[in-house]
Tab-separated table of C-alpha atoms in Angstrom:
chain	number	residue	atom	x	y	z
A	1	MET	CA	116.447	182.306	94.939
A	2	TRP	CA	113.181	183.030	93.106
A	3	ILE	CA	113.136	185.416	90.163
A	4	ARG	CA	109.711	186.615	89.039
A	5	VAL	CA	109.563	186.741	85.230
A	6	ARG	CA	107.065	187.750	82.522
A	7	ASP	CA	107.005	184.368	80.808
A	8	THR	CA	108.423	181.243	82.444
A	9	GLN	CA	108.679	179.341	79.169
A	10	ALA	CA	110.594	182.163	77.437
A	11	SER	CA	112.956	182.246	80.413
A	12	ARG	CA	113.198	178.458	80.335
A	13	ARG	CA	114.290	178.591	76.671
A	14	PHE	CA	116.980	181.159	77.468
A	15	TYR	CA	118.416	179.336	80.475
A	16	THR	CA	118.366	175.916	78.813
A	17	THR	CA	120.187	177.500	75.852
A	18	ILE	CA	123.016	178.671	78.097
A	19	ALA	CA	122.830	175.678	80.473
A	20	PRO	CA	125.764	173.693	79.022
A	21	HIS	CA	128.054	176.727	79.390
A	22	ALA	CA	126.798	177.792	82.828
A	23	ARG	CA	126.788	174.253	84.296
A	24	LEU	CA	123.014	174.367	84.797
A	25	ARG	CA	120.430	171.615	84.562
A	26	LEU	CA	116.647	171.845	84.466
A	27	THR	CA	115.326	170.351	87.719
A	28	HIS	CA	111.685	171.493	87.775
A	29	ASP	CA	109.437	172.482	84.876
A	30	ASP	CA	105.845	173.605	85.464
A	31	PRO	CA	103.934	176.406	83.729
A	32	GLY	CA	104.264	178.668	86.786
A	33	ARG	CA	107.781	177.723	87.926
A	34	VAL	CA	110.968	176.566	86.294
A	35	GLN	CA	113.940	175.606	88.460
A	36	LEU	CA	117.539	175.326	87.331
A	37	SER	CA	120.329	173.900	89.435
A	38	GLY	CA	124.068	174.248	89.338
A	39	PRO	CA	126.753	172.335	91.215
A	40	ASP	CA	125.823	173.781	94.613
A	41	TYR	CA	122.924	176.189	94.082
A	42	SER	CA	119.549	176.548	92.425
A	43	PHE	CA	117.181	179.284	91.352
A	44	SER	CA	113.585	179.366	90.192
A	45	LEU	CA	111.904	181.430	87.511
A	46	VAL	CA	108.380	182.160	88.705
A	47	ARG	CA	105.266	183.776	87.270
A	48	ASP	CA	102.648	184.779	89.844
A	49	GLU	CA	100.625	187.820	90.876
A	50	ARG	CA	103.552	189.596	92.534
A	51	PRO	CA	105.688	192.250	90.810
A	52	LEU	CA	108.438	191.133	88.458
A	53	THR	CA	111.972	190.934	89.804
A	54	GLU	CA	114.131	193.797	88.553
A	55	HIS	CA	117.835	194.598	88.133
A	56	VAL	CA	119.281	191.087	88.405
A	57	HIS	CA	122.860	190.181	87.484
A	58	LEU	CA	123.643	186.465	87.469
A	59	ALA	CA	127.255	185.356	87.033
A	60	PHE	CA	128.184	181.730	86.401
A	61	PRO	CA	131.828	180.737	86.909
A	62	THR	CA	133.938	178.672	84.564
A	63	ARG	CA	137.606	177.760	84.378
A	64	GLU	CA	137.928	178.148	80.612
A	65	ASP	CA	137.908	181.275	78.455
A	66	ALA	CA	136.580	179.065	75.639
A	67	THR	CA	133.445	178.386	77.711
A	68	VAL	CA	132.869	182.139	78.048
A	69	ARG	CA	133.103	182.484	74.269
A	70	ALA	CA	130.840	179.470	73.660
A	71	PHE	CA	128.206	180.844	76.064
A	72	HIS	CA	128.153	184.195	74.290
A	73	ALA	CA	128.049	182.632	70.822
A	74	ALA	CA	125.219	180.237	71.758
A	75	ALA	CA	123.103	183.015	73.256
A	76	LEU	CA	123.577	185.304	70.264
A	77	ALA	CA	122.918	182.471	67.789
A	78	ALA	CA	119.606	181.852	69.601
A	79	GLY	CA	118.661	185.516	69.165
A	80	TYR	CA	119.405	186.870	72.633
A	81	GLU	CA	120.823	190.357	73.128
A	82	ASP	CA	124.536	190.993	73.555
A	83	HIS	CA	125.434	193.000	76.637
A	84	GLY	CA	129.210	192.639	76.492
A	85	ALA	CA	131.368	190.575	74.150
A	86	PRO	CA	133.863	188.057	75.524
A	87	GLY	CA	137.017	189.676	76.750
A	88	GLU	CA	139.262	190.537	79.637
A	89	ARG	CA	137.974	193.176	81.989
A	90	ALA	CA	140.994	194.169	84.049
A	91	VAL	CA	138.931	196.917	85.667
A	92	TYR	CA	137.469	194.131	87.860
A	93	HIS	CA	140.807	192.383	88.382
A	94	PRO	CA	143.666	191.099	86.208
A	95	GLY	CA	142.619	187.935	84.390
A	96	TYR	CA	138.859	188.567	84.646
A	97	TYR	CA	137.459	187.192	81.379
A	98	GLY	CA	133.700	187.366	80.906
A	99	ALA	CA	130.829	187.874	78.514
A	100	PHE	CA	127.331	189.207	79.089
A	101	VAL	CA	123.908	188.737	77.492
A	102	LEU	CA	120.410	189.814	78.480
A	103	ASP	CA	117.745	187.283	79.370
A	104	PRO	CA	114.131	187.786	78.192
A	105	ASP	CA	113.406	190.085	81.166
A	106	GLY	CA	116.491	192.214	80.568
A	107	HIS	CA	118.561	190.704	83.374
A	108	ASN	CA	122.317	190.726	82.877
A	109	VAL	CA	123.650	187.166	82.656
A	110	GLU	CA	127.371	186.464	82.607
A	111	VAL	CA	129.744	183.553	82.331
A	112	VAL	CA	133.125	184.452	83.785
A	113	ASN	CA	136.558	182.926	84.208
A	114	HIS	CA	138.502	184.629	86.959
A	115	ASN	CA	141.771	183.024	85.743
A	116	ARG	CA	143.047	182.624	89.277
A	117	GLY	CA	144.532	179.184	88.912
């Protein structure tokens, strides 16, 4: 997946900040494209002449509520905007425990534990 962003280096800083909690690693780093990879997926942050990507929600799974809290705390400590404090959101399903922050382009980024065993 390619996400067109305003500033690849600002996005790089955000995603490397949350990387330990979202199980991401930096796999490509050029001025025009930054790629991050997870266990079985990857995505690129791209700056080119095309319109910016809008209305993205990225959710990264974890098996620990503590990881959700650590993700949220790390993002806020780095100055990123809160978009939903850690907590259970039974409206999605019982045991759904997530937290949300906004990346530099205003995309909703979440780490979530579904607590399904």
